Short mmCIF file of C-alpha atoms in Angstrom, two decimals:
data_model
loop_
_atom_site.label_atom_id
_atom_site.label_comp_id
_atom_site.label_asym_id
_atom_site.label_seq_id
_atom_site.Cartn_x
_atom_site.Cartn_y
_atom_site.Cartn_z
CA MET Y 30 27.67 -79.51 3.46
CA THR Y 31 25.39 -77.25 1.40
CA ALA Y 32 23.69 -73.92 2.03
CA ASP Y 33 22.06 -71.13 0.08
CA VAL Y 34 24.38 -68.59 1.70
CA VAL Y 35 27.71 -68.72 3.53
CA VAL Y 36 28.49 -65.77 5.80
CA VAL Y 37 32.17 -65.23 6.64
CA GLY Y 38 32.96 -63.52 9.95
CA GLY Y 39 31.55 -64.00 13.45
CA GLY Y 40 31.50 -60.43 14.71
CA SER Y 41 28.37 -58.31 15.12
CA THR Y 42 28.00 -57.72 11.38
CA GLY Y 43 28.42 -61.39 10.49
CA VAL Y 44 25.93 -62.68 13.04
CA GLY Y 45 23.55 -59.89 12.13
CA VAL Y 46 23.78 -60.93 8.50
CA VAL Y 47 23.31 -64.66 9.12
CA ARG Y 48 20.34 -63.85 11.38
CA ASP Y 49 18.79 -61.68 8.67
CA VAL Y 50 19.46 -64.30 5.97
CA ALA Y 51 17.92 -67.08 8.08
CA MET Y 52 14.90 -64.96 9.02
CA ARG Y 53 14.22 -64.38 5.30
CA GLY Y 54 14.05 -68.13 4.78
CA PHE Y 55 17.43 -68.94 3.23
CA SER Y 56 19.54 -71.84 4.48
CA ALA Y 57 22.71 -70.30 5.91
CA VAL Y 58 26.06 -71.21 7.46
CA LEU Y 59 28.34 -68.77 9.29
CA VAL Y 60 32.05 -69.54 9.50
CA GLU Y 61 34.39 -67.78 11.92
CA ARG Y 62 38.10 -68.48 12.26
CA ALA Y 63 38.05 -68.13 16.08
CA ASP Y 64 35.32 -67.62 18.70
CA LEU Y 65 32.33 -65.34 18.12
CA ALA Y 66 33.09 -61.67 18.82
CA GLN Y 67 36.76 -62.37 19.42
CA GLY Y 68 37.78 -59.60 17.01
CA THR Y 69 36.52 -56.03 16.68
CA SER Y 70 33.09 -56.62 18.26
CA GLY Y 71 34.67 -57.76 21.52
CA ARG Y 72 37.37 -55.09 21.57
CA PHE Y 73 35.58 -51.77 21.90
CA HIS Y 74 34.51 -49.49 24.74
CA GLY Y 75 30.94 -50.75 25.06
CA LEU Y 76 29.25 -47.53 23.93
CA LEU Y 77 25.82 -47.79 22.32
CA HIS Y 78 25.98 -44.58 20.33
CA SER Y 79 23.20 -42.04 20.58
CA GLY Y 80 24.72 -40.47 17.49
CA GLY Y 81 25.99 -37.47 19.42
CA ARG Y 82 29.60 -38.21 18.69
CA TYR Y 83 29.04 -37.70 14.96
CA VAL Y 84 26.52 -34.82 14.77
CA VAL Y 85 29.24 -32.39 13.63
CA SER Y 86 31.73 -34.65 11.85
CA ASP Y 87 29.46 -37.23 10.15
CA PRO Y 88 25.73 -36.33 10.26
CA GLU Y 89 24.62 -39.39 8.26
CA SER Y 90 26.31 -41.75 10.74
CA ALA Y 91 24.74 -39.73 13.56
CA ARG Y 92 21.25 -40.22 12.14
CA GLU Y 93 21.80 -43.95 11.64
CA CYS Y 94 23.10 -44.34 15.21
CA ALA Y 95 20.11 -42.50 16.69
CA GLU Y 96 17.67 -44.76 14.87
CA GLU Y 97 19.52 -48.03 15.35
CA SER Y 98 20.43 -47.56 19.01
CA ALA Y 99 16.72 -47.49 19.85
CA ILE Y 100 16.19 -50.73 17.89
CA VAL Y 101 19.21 -52.47 19.45
CA ALA Y 102 18.10 -51.47 22.96
CA ARG Y 103 14.76 -53.14 22.23
CA ILE Y 104 15.75 -56.36 20.43
CA HIS Y 105 18.86 -56.91 22.60
CA ALA Y 106 17.34 -55.67 25.84
CA ASP Y 107 19.38 -58.03 28.05
CA ALA Y 108 22.67 -56.76 26.56
CA VAL Y 109 21.92 -53.03 26.85
CA GLU Y 110 21.93 -50.68 29.82
CA ARG Y 111 20.11 -47.43 29.18
CA THR Y 112 22.55 -45.22 31.05
CA GLY Y 113 22.05 -41.97 29.19
CA GLY Y 114 25.02 -39.72 28.54
CA TYR Y 115 26.48 -36.24 28.77
CA PHE Y 116 28.65 -34.27 26.38
CA VAL Y 117 30.60 -31.83 28.55
CA THR Y 118 32.82 -28.88 27.67
CA GLY Y 119 36.11 -29.16 29.58
CA PRO Y 120 37.85 -26.23 31.24
CA ASP Y 121 40.09 -25.55 28.23
CA ASP Y 122 37.67 -26.62 25.49
CA ASP Y 123 35.98 -24.21 23.08
CA PRO Y 124 32.50 -23.54 24.56
CA GLY Y 125 31.29 -22.54 21.10
CA PHE Y 126 31.54 -26.14 19.90
CA ALA Y 127 28.48 -26.96 22.01
CA ASP Y 128 26.42 -24.61 19.81
CA ARG Y 129 27.60 -26.47 16.69
CA PHE Y 130 26.81 -29.73 18.48
CA LEU Y 131 23.24 -28.68 19.28
CA ALA Y 132 22.68 -27.44 15.72
CA GLY Y 133 24.07 -30.69 14.29
CA ALA Y 134 21.93 -32.77 16.62
CA ALA Y 135 18.79 -30.92 15.58
CA ALA Y 136 19.64 -31.32 11.89
CA SER Y 137 20.40 -35.05 12.12
CA GLY Y 138 17.55 -35.98 14.46
CA VAL Y 139 19.71 -36.91 17.47
CA PRO Y 140 17.85 -36.15 20.73
CA ALA Y 141 19.92 -33.69 22.79
CA ARG Y 142 19.25 -30.91 25.29
CA GLU Y 143 21.54 -28.59 27.19
CA ILE Y 144 21.34 -28.80 30.97
CA GLY Y 145 22.88 -26.64 33.66
CA VAL Y 146 26.36 -27.43 34.94
CA ALA Y 147 24.97 -27.65 38.48
CA GLU Y 148 22.52 -30.37 37.41
CA ALA Y 149 25.28 -32.33 35.65
CA LEU Y 150 27.47 -32.17 38.77
CA ARG Y 151 24.57 -33.18 41.02
CA THR Y 152 23.90 -36.34 39.02
CA GLU Y 153 27.58 -37.12 38.28
CA PRO Y 154 29.48 -35.78 41.33
CA ARG Y 155 32.91 -36.99 40.13
CA LEU Y 156 32.73 -34.80 37.02
CA ASN Y 157 35.26 -31.99 36.75
CA PRO Y 158 33.64 -29.03 38.60
CA LYS Y 159 35.27 -26.68 36.08
CA ILE Y 160 33.25 -27.93 33.11
CA GLN Y 161 31.66 -25.07 31.19
CA ARG Y 162 28.62 -26.65 29.51
CA ALA Y 163 26.75 -29.99 29.52
CA ILE Y 164 24.42 -31.57 26.96
CA GLU Y 165 22.28 -34.62 27.75
CA VAL Y 166 21.92 -37.37 25.10
CA HIS Y 167 20.52 -40.91 24.89
CA ASP Y 168 23.79 -42.85 25.00
CA GLY Y 169 23.75 -46.35 26.45
CA THR Y 170 26.14 -49.23 27.02
CA VAL Y 171 26.10 -52.61 25.35
CA ASP Y 172 27.85 -55.90 26.08
CA GLY Y 173 29.26 -56.76 22.66
CA TRP Y 174 29.71 -60.44 23.45
CA GLN Y 175 26.17 -60.84 24.71
CA LEU Y 176 24.79 -58.97 21.70
CA VAL Y 177 26.69 -61.20 19.28
CA TRP Y 178 25.67 -64.41 21.02
CA GLY Y 179 22.07 -63.21 21.19
CA ALA Y 180 22.00 -62.63 17.43
CA ALA Y 181 23.73 -65.97 16.82
CA ASN Y 182 21.20 -67.83 18.96
CA SER Y 183 18.40 -66.09 17.09
CA ALA Y 184 19.95 -67.17 13.77
CA LYS Y 185 20.22 -70.76 15.00
CA ALA Y 186 16.57 -70.67 16.09
CA HIS Y 187 15.75 -69.80 12.48
CA GLY Y 188 17.79 -72.73 11.16
CA ALA Y 189 21.26 -71.26 10.59
CA GLN Y 190 24.46 -73.15 11.45
CA ILE Y 191 27.27 -71.40 13.29
CA LEU Y 192 30.76 -72.88 12.81
CA THR Y 193 33.39 -71.30 15.03
CA TYR Y 194 37.11 -72.04 14.74
CA HIS Y 195 36.69 -72.59 10.99
CA ARG Y 196 39.18 -70.60 8.92
CA VAL Y 197 38.38 -69.92 5.25
CA THR Y 198 41.27 -71.11 3.09
CA ARG Y 199 39.79 -70.49 -0.36
CA ILE Y 200 36.55 -69.66 -2.16
CA GLU Y 201 36.11 -71.58 -5.39
CA SER Y 202 34.09 -70.35 -8.39
CA ARG Y 203 32.42 -72.05 -11.33
CA GLU Y 204 31.36 -70.23 -14.49
CA GLY Y 205 31.99 -66.83 -12.92
CA ARG Y 206 30.09 -67.39 -9.66
CA VAL Y 207 31.15 -68.51 -6.21
CA ALA Y 208 30.35 -72.19 -5.68
CA THR Y 209 32.28 -73.56 -2.69
CA VAL Y 210 33.76 -72.17 0.50
CA VAL Y 211 36.65 -74.30 1.73
CA CYS Y 212 37.51 -74.05 5.44
CA THR Y 213 39.82 -75.71 7.91
CA ASP Y 214 38.22 -76.90 11.14
CA ARG Y 215 41.01 -75.71 13.43
CA LYS Y 216 40.06 -77.93 16.36
CA LYS Y 217 39.85 -81.15 14.32
CA ASP Y 218 42.41 -80.11 11.69
CA GLU Y 219 39.98 -81.21 8.98
CA GLU Y 220 38.95 -79.64 5.68
CA VAL Y 221 35.29 -78.63 5.42
CA ARG Y 222 33.68 -77.83 2.05
CA ILE Y 223 30.42 -75.87 1.87
CA GLU Y 224 28.64 -75.77 -1.48
CA CYS Y 225 26.68 -72.54 -1.77
CA GLY Y 226 25.07 -70.04 -4.10
CA PHE Y 227 26.15 -66.84 -2.37
CA VAL Y 228 28.95 -65.66 -0.06
CA LEU Y 229 28.65 -62.58 2.15
CA ASN Y 230 32.03 -61.35 3.35
CA CYS Y 231 31.59 -59.75 6.80
CA ALA Y 232 35.11 -60.30 8.12
CA GLY Y 233 35.70 -56.68 9.20
CA PRO Y 234 39.41 -55.78 9.18
CA TRP Y 235 40.09 -59.22 7.68
CA ALA Y 236 37.65 -58.72 4.77
CA GLY Y 237 40.53 -58.12 2.37
CA GLN Y 238 42.02 -61.53 3.22
CA VAL Y 239 38.66 -63.24 2.58
CA ALA Y 240 38.19 -61.43 -0.73
CA ALA Y 241 41.71 -62.48 -1.73
CA ALA Y 242 40.76 -66.11 -1.00
CA ALA Y 243 38.18 -65.75 -3.79
CA GLY Y 244 40.79 -64.32 -6.16
CA CYS Y 245 39.51 -60.73 -5.96
CA GLN Y 246 41.52 -57.56 -6.27
CA PRO Y 247 42.55 -56.06 -2.88
CA VAL Y 248 39.68 -54.67 -0.84
CA GLU Y 249 40.72 -51.37 0.67
CA VAL Y 250 39.64 -51.89 4.26
CA VAL Y 251 41.90 -49.83 6.51
CA PRO Y 252 42.28 -51.19 10.08
CA GLY Y 253 42.02 -48.24 12.49
CA ARG Y 254 43.63 -49.29 15.77
CA GLY Y 255 42.25 -47.95 19.02
CA ILE Y 256 43.22 -48.73 22.60
CA MET Y 257 40.96 -48.77 25.66
CA ILE Y 258 41.57 -49.09 29.39
CA ALA Y 259 39.19 -50.50 32.01
CA MET Y 260 39.33 -48.80 35.43
CA ASN Y 261 38.37 -50.77 38.52
CA HIS Y 262 35.30 -48.76 39.54
CA ARG Y 263 32.13 -47.50 38.00
CA LEU Y 264 33.36 -43.93 38.26
CA VAL Y 265 30.28 -42.56 36.51
CA ASN Y 266 26.83 -43.92 35.84
CA ARG Y 267 26.29 -42.17 32.50
CA VAL Y 268 28.47 -42.18 29.43
CA ILE Y 269 30.61 -39.05 29.62
CA ASN Y 270 31.87 -37.55 26.36
CA ARG Y 271 33.93 -34.41 25.83
CA CYS Y 272 32.04 -31.94 23.68
CA ILE Y 273 34.81 -31.48 21.13
CA TYR Y 274 35.60 -32.72 17.65
CA PRO Y 275 36.40 -36.49 18.07
CA ASP Y 276 39.81 -36.90 19.70
CA ASP Y 277 41.82 -39.38 21.76
CA GLY Y 278 40.39 -40.38 25.13
CA ASP Y 279 37.22 -38.33 24.88
CA ILE Y 280 34.75 -41.03 26.02
CA LEU Y 281 34.31 -42.61 29.46
CA VAL Y 282 31.82 -45.51 29.49
CA PRO Y 283 30.42 -47.30 32.58
CA VAL Y 284 30.21 -50.98 31.59
CA HIS Y 285 29.05 -53.55 34.12
CA THR Y 286 31.13 -52.85 37.27
CA VAL Y 287 34.00 -50.96 35.62
CA SER Y 288 34.56 -47.80 33.58
CA ILE Y 289 36.28 -47.83 30.20
CA ILE Y 290 38.12 -44.89 28.70
CA GLY Y 291 38.90 -44.72 25.02
CA THR Y 292 40.10 -44.46 22.48
CA THR Y 293 42.92 -43.70 20.09
CA ASP Y 294 42.77 -44.00 16.32
CA VAL Y 295 45.89 -45.00 14.41
CA ARG Y 296 46.20 -46.88 11.12
CA ALA Y 297 47.35 -50.48 11.70
CA ASP Y 298 49.18 -52.61 9.15
CA ASP Y 299 48.04 -55.95 10.57
CA PRO Y 300 44.77 -56.36 12.53
CA ASP Y 301 46.26 -59.46 14.21
CA ARG Y 302 49.15 -57.51 15.70
CA LEU Y 303 47.81 -54.48 17.54
CA ALA Y 304 50.19 -52.65 19.84
CA ILE Y 305 49.26 -50.93 23.11
CA PRO Y 306 51.94 -48.19 23.21
CA ARG Y 307 52.75 -46.68 26.60
CA ASP Y 308 52.44 -43.12 25.26
CA GLU Y 309 48.85 -43.87 24.20
CA VAL Y 310 48.14 -45.33 27.65
CA ARG Y 311 49.48 -42.12 29.16
CA ARG Y 312 47.26 -40.04 26.87
CA MET Y 313 44.19 -42.02 27.97
CA LEU Y 314 44.97 -41.42 31.64
CA ASP Y 315 45.66 -37.71 31.02
CA ALA Y 316 42.36 -37.43 29.15
CA GLY Y 317 40.57 -39.13 32.04
CA GLU Y 318 41.84 -36.45 34.41
CA ILE Y 319 40.12 -33.78 32.30
CA LEU Y 320 36.76 -35.49 32.79
CA ILE Y 321 37.25 -36.85 36.31
CA PRO Y 322 39.84 -35.15 38.56
CA GLY Y 323 41.83 -37.87 40.35
CA PHE Y 324 41.18 -40.35 37.54
CA ARG Y 325 44.68 -41.81 37.82
CA GLN Y 326 44.06 -42.74 41.46
CA ALA Y 327 41.61 -45.39 40.31
CA ARG Y 328 43.25 -48.70 39.42
CA ALA Y 329 43.70 -49.47 35.76
CA LEU Y 330 42.68 -53.13 35.39
CA HIS Y 331 43.26 -54.02 31.78
CA ALA Y 332 44.18 -52.49 28.44
CA TRP Y 333 43.35 -53.80 25.00
CA ALA Y 334 43.33 -52.76 21.37
CA GLY Y 335 40.81 -53.29 18.60
CA ALA Y 336 40.73 -52.53 14.88
CA ARG Y 337 37.91 -50.68 13.12
CA PRO Y 338 37.15 -51.91 9.58
CA LEU Y 339 37.25 -48.49 7.90
CA ILE Y 340 36.65 -48.19 4.18
CA LYS Y 341 39.38 -46.13 2.54
CA ASP Y 342 38.14 -42.61 1.89
CA THR Y 343 39.82 -40.79 -1.01
CA ARG Y 344 39.04 -37.45 0.63
CA VAL Y 345 41.51 -38.03 3.48
CA SER Y 346 45.02 -39.38 3.81
CA ALA Y 347 45.31 -43.18 3.83
CA SER Y 348 46.89 -42.97 7.31
CA ASP Y 349 44.32 -40.56 8.76
CA THR Y 350 41.83 -43.07 10.16
CA ARG Y 351 40.39 -40.53 12.62
CA HIS Y 352 38.71 -38.62 9.79
CA MET Y 353 37.57 -41.54 7.66
CA SER Y 354 33.81 -42.00 7.49
CA ARG Y 355 32.17 -44.38 10.01
CA GLY Y 356 29.53 -45.08 7.37
CA MET Y 357 29.05 -48.51 5.81
CA ALA Y 358 29.81 -49.64 2.27
CA VAL Y 359 28.85 -52.76 0.27
CA ILE Y 360 31.26 -53.94 -2.44
CA ASP Y 361 29.79 -55.94 -5.34
CA HIS Y 362 32.51 -58.26 -6.65
CA SER Y 363 30.57 -59.14 -9.78
CA GLU Y 364 31.06 -55.60 -11.07
CA ARG Y 365 34.50 -55.12 -9.57
CA ASP Y 366 36.19 -58.49 -10.08
CA GLY Y 367 33.92 -60.47 -12.38
CA ILE Y 368 32.97 -62.92 -9.61
CA GLY Y 369 29.23 -63.23 -9.09
CA GLY Y 370 27.54 -64.18 -5.85
CA LEU Y 371 30.04 -62.41 -3.61
CA LEU Y 372 29.47 -59.21 -1.62
CA THR Y 373 31.76 -57.58 0.95
CA ILE Y 374 30.62 -55.13 3.62
CA GLY Y 375 32.86 -52.76 5.58
CA GLY Y 376 32.79 -49.66 7.74
CA GLY Y 377 29.94 -49.01 10.16
CA LYS Y 378 29.97 -49.74 13.85
CA LEU Y 379 28.42 -52.14 16.35
CA THR Y 380 25.48 -49.80 17.02
CA THR Y 381 24.46 -50.01 13.35
CA TYR Y 382 25.23 -53.72 12.86
CA ARG Y 383 21.58 -54.63 12.18
CA LEU Y 384 21.18 -51.97 9.51
CA MET Y 385 24.43 -53.08 7.86
CA ALA Y 386 23.05 -56.60 7.71
CA GLU Y 387 19.79 -55.37 6.21
CA HIS Y 388 21.63 -53.44 3.48
CA ILE Y 389 23.85 -56.30 2.32
CA VAL Y 390 21.05 -58.89 2.44
CA ASP Y 391 18.78 -56.50 0.51
CA GLU Y 392 21.47 -56.30 -2.18
CA MET Y 393 21.83 -60.09 -2.25
CA CYS Y 394 18.06 -60.49 -2.65
CA ARG Y 395 18.05 -57.89 -5.43
CA GLN Y 396 20.74 -59.81 -7.31
CA LEU Y 397 18.85 -63.10 -6.81
CA GLY Y 398 15.58 -61.55 -7.93
CA GLU Y 399 14.00 -62.35 -4.58
CA SER Y 400 11.54 -60.18 -2.68
CA ARG Y 401 11.84 -61.12 0.97
CA PRO Y 402 11.40 -58.30 3.50
CA CYS Y 403 13.74 -57.77 6.46
CA THR Y 404 12.13 -58.41 9.86
CA THR Y 405 15.14 -58.16 12.17
CA ALA Y 406 14.05 -54.85 13.73
CA SER Y 407 10.80 -56.23 15.10
CA GLU Y 408 11.79 -59.58 16.66
CA ALA Y 409 13.73 -59.74 19.94
CA VAL Y 410 16.61 -62.19 20.23
CA PRO Y 411 16.34 -65.14 22.67
CA GLY Y 412 16.58 -63.86 26.23
CA SER Y 413 15.33 -60.38 25.40
CA GLU Y 414 11.71 -61.18 24.64
CA GLY Y 415 10.53 -59.54 27.87
CA GLY Y 416 12.06 -56.21 26.89
CA ARG Y 417 13.78 -55.72 30.24
CA ASN Y 418 17.09 -53.94 29.84
CA TYR Y 419 20.24 -54.96 31.67
CA ALA Y 420 20.91 -53.44 35.11
CA VAL Y 421 24.28 -53.51 36.84
CA THR Y 422 22.72 -55.06 39.94
CA HIS Y 423 21.14 -58.06 38.21
CA ARG Y 424 23.80 -60.60 39.24
CA LEU Y 425 23.71 -59.36 42.82
CA GLY Y 426 20.01 -60.20 42.86
CA ASP Y 427 20.70 -63.64 41.37
CA ARG Y 428 23.37 -64.44 43.99
CA GLU Y 429 21.11 -63.25 46.78
CA ALA Y 430 18.68 -65.93 45.61
CA ASP Y 431 21.15 -68.81 45.20
CA ARG Y 432 24.10 -67.95 47.46
CA LEU Y 433 23.37 -70.81 49.88
CA ASP Y 434 23.11 -73.44 47.14
CA ASP Y 435 25.70 -72.43 44.59
CA GLN Y 436 29.44 -71.77 44.91
CA ILE Y 437 30.61 -68.37 43.73
CA LEU Y 438 33.42 -68.98 41.28
CA CYS Y 439 34.34 -65.38 40.49
CA GLU Y 440 33.65 -62.87 43.27
CA CYS Y 441 34.46 -59.82 41.13
CA GLU Y 442 31.82 -60.58 38.50
CA LEU Y 443 29.56 -62.80 40.69
CA VAL Y 444 29.84 -65.83 38.41
CA SER Y 445 28.50 -68.96 40.07
CA ARG Y 446 29.75 -72.51 39.59
CA SER Y 447 26.50 -73.59 37.93
CA MET Y 448 26.77 -70.72 35.41
CA PHE Y 449 30.28 -71.85 34.54
CA GLU Y 450 29.32 -75.52 34.27
CA ARG Y 451 26.34 -74.73 31.99
CA ALA Y 452 28.60 -72.75 29.67
CA LEU Y 453 31.17 -75.54 29.72
CA ASN Y 454 28.51 -78.09 28.78
CA GLU Y 455 27.42 -75.89 25.86
CA GLN Y 456 31.03 -75.39 24.70
CA PRO Y 457 32.88 -78.55 25.79
CA THR Y 458 35.92 -77.73 23.63
CA GLY Y 459 35.96 -74.05 24.57
CA SER Y 460 38.91 -72.37 26.24
CA LEU Y 461 38.62 -70.38 29.46
CA ASP Y 462 38.83 -67.27 27.29
CA ASP Y 463 35.86 -68.45 25.24
CA LEU Y 464 33.87 -68.83 28.46
CA ARG Y 465 35.17 -65.50 29.79
CA ARG Y 466 33.58 -63.69 26.88
CA GLN Y 467 30.18 -65.08 27.77
CA LEU Y 468 30.38 -65.00 31.56
CA ARG Y 469 32.94 -62.22 32.31
CA VAL Y 470 34.80 -64.66 34.57
CA GLY Y 471 38.24 -63.21 35.35
CA MET Y 472 37.42 -59.70 34.13
CA GLY Y 473 37.17 -57.99 37.52
CA PRO Y 474 39.77 -56.41 39.81
CA CYS Y 475 41.80 -59.62 40.37
CA GLN Y 476 41.96 -60.29 36.60
CA GLY Y 477 41.62 -64.02 37.15
CA GLY Y 478 44.17 -64.29 39.93
CA PHE Y 479 41.73 -66.26 42.07
CA CYS Y 480 38.89 -67.47 39.87
CA SER Y 481 40.98 -68.84 36.99
CA VAL Y 482 42.39 -71.58 39.20
CA ARG Y 483 38.94 -72.42 40.50
CA ALA Y 484 37.54 -72.53 36.97
CA ALA Y 485 40.23 -74.91 35.75
CA GLY Y 486 39.67 -77.06 38.83
CA VAL Y 487 35.91 -77.24 38.25
CA ALA Y 488 36.52 -78.25 34.62
CA VAL Y 489 38.74 -81.12 35.80
CA ASP Y 490 36.60 -82.04 38.79
CA GLY Y 491 33.50 -82.30 36.63
CA GLY Y 492 35.22 -84.60 34.16
CA HIS Y 493 35.06 -82.07 31.31
CA VAL Y 494 38.85 -82.20 30.79
CA ASP Y 495 41.77 -84.15 32.20
CA ALA Y 496 44.45 -82.62 34.40
CA THR Y 497 46.81 -81.89 31.51
CA ARG Y 498 44.11 -80.10 29.52
CA GLY Y 499 43.08 -78.25 32.67
CA SER Y 500 46.62 -76.94 33.02
CA GLU Y 501 46.64 -75.92 29.36
CA LEU Y 502 43.39 -73.99 29.81
CA LEU Y 503 44.75 -72.21 32.89
CA GLY Y 504 48.08 -71.37 31.27
CA GLY Y 505 46.49 -70.00 28.10
CA PHE Y 506 44.05 -67.87 30.07
CA LEU Y 507 46.74 -66.34 32.28
CA LYS Y 508 48.99 -65.53 29.34
CA ASN Y 509 46.14 -63.80 27.50
CA ARG Y 510 45.33 -61.76 30.61
CA TRP Y 511 48.98 -60.73 30.87
CA ILE Y 512 48.90 -59.13 27.40
CA GLY Y 513 46.51 -56.53 28.75
CA LEU Y 514 48.20 -56.08 32.11
CA TRP Y 515 51.79 -55.19 31.42
CA PRO Y 516 51.04 -51.88 29.60
CA ILE Y 517 49.20 -50.45 32.63
CA LEU Y 518 51.37 -51.64 35.53
CA TYR Y 519 51.49 -48.71 37.94
CA GLY Y 520 50.19 -47.97 41.42
CA ASP Y 521 47.90 -50.53 43.03
CA GLN Y 522 47.79 -52.70 39.91
CA VAL Y 523 51.47 -53.54 40.48
CA ARG Y 524 50.57 -54.82 43.97
CA GLN Y 525 47.65 -56.87 42.65
CA THR Y 526 49.78 -58.37 39.88
CA ALA Y 527 52.56 -59.20 42.36
CA LEU Y 528 50.02 -60.94 44.60
CA ASP Y 529 48.62 -62.95 41.68
CA ASN Y 530 52.15 -63.88 40.60
CA TRP Y 531 53.03 -65.03 44.11
CA ILE Y 532 49.90 -67.19 44.31
CA LEU Y 533 50.14 -68.67 40.83
CA ARG Y 534 53.88 -69.16 40.54
CA GLY Y 535 55.12 -69.10 44.11
CA THR Y 536 52.47 -71.38 45.56
CA LEU Y 537 50.95 -73.31 42.64
CA ASP Y 538 54.03 -73.38 40.35
CA VAL Y 539 51.80 -72.98 37.27
CA ASP Y 540 54.79 -72.83 34.92
CA HIS Y 541 55.59 -76.48 35.61
CA LEU Y 542 52.16 -78.09 35.65
CA PRO Y 543 51.48 -80.86 33.10
CA GLY Y 544 50.65 -79.20 29.78
CA ALA Y 545 51.96 -75.79 30.85
CA GLU Y 546 54.00 -75.38 27.66
CA ALA Y 547 50.95 -75.96 25.44
CA GLY Y 548 49.09 -73.36 27.46
CA ALA Y 549 51.50 -70.73 26.16
CA GLU Y 550 49.43 -70.36 22.98
CA VAL Y 551 47.46 -67.12 22.97
CA ALA Y 552 44.07 -66.50 21.41
CA ALA Y 553 44.01 -65.90 17.64
#
């Protein structure tokens, strides 16, 4: 296999880069060790930043977010809900911080205006009635999986190849330049060699491992672990932020039919092994009570952790990830390690993924002596050409139209059988988790207790897999769901989990189905 450029990493930055590369007319291949958006881009709170969060702490990031969020909402219209947002001063917060916020917003170009507390409470009646001040901003929410797949489909439409479940094992050089990327196709257990002229390392928290595969000195990307918790209702309709210097649990985001509170920020040693400590779960729930009195009475559905790819900042302690810059950085390995044709990008955030891609591809073109302008900000991805943004009621409208003709597979997320079968046809070797990321099947209040069995049955019934493989898919899905359930088992979630356990083990005996042992493997 040959290509002008190989992009390593299938998160938002990687797909943004391969899309940009392809749109500038280069032949390109993206390799990802697992499924698209299985890492950082699929493990965040869903906030499309207005920039407000950084107007005091990081004005440059704030300005970038304000500009890029408007672009993302346009080119990824079907993945973005324009919710708007509030920054509110809690009962015990410093009301003077709001003045610094407004000054920072004005200086960095982030649209913001103070509104009366009565107006904020009228539009968001669950808000704490003791809030002191409220500032309105242009926050939104974004489905990270849909954004990533939209960019990947756009890249493919421009000729790029996307290879998932391909792990880079080494990057070979000739005469001081990268020449070959060697991967292992994890599903076929085969070696794949890609001859290329340039490699763009967009592996996020794993960027250091990729650079090491090329023989480079260590890349100082610091994984900043954060946990998030999904609550079972859309408690608010706008993004609600505390108007304080960034801290744990200061954002509540309405995403699809749930609300997500986050996040913490702790240095992680290994981005593949991210803990969800109970004390951090408790802090999230306590923080939720400050924004929404009675927050704990809602049911916590699922907890997860993600790792930010922060570039080490010499101005702060190596363990202080909270205060490291959210800005982006491009590392040129020709200057640093004597290996030409290799660039690494780190830092940034999903909201600015397109700009990150533009920066690194601009640098690649500069080194190649090419003058090819970036056009990613002006062309919508497939599915978003009409410019209509996502609305939480869209699936309800779809099911109203087809409810008499199509079985509903997942009641919580209104996933129909035909939706599931189309996705299965497009990814015949995909796991139920792979399909979950595209369809949201199993992500609602039952956490797959009902729909996972139906999904596995449809896969077998349609001849996509045999019974043993069907059991493996079911077992793997349930075990991955469990990782995010046990840290938040309290109240009604205990009852739901007990019911699911009784159905799956007591009635269906899932632990002893053919292939159940193989299903124990969890997602990479």
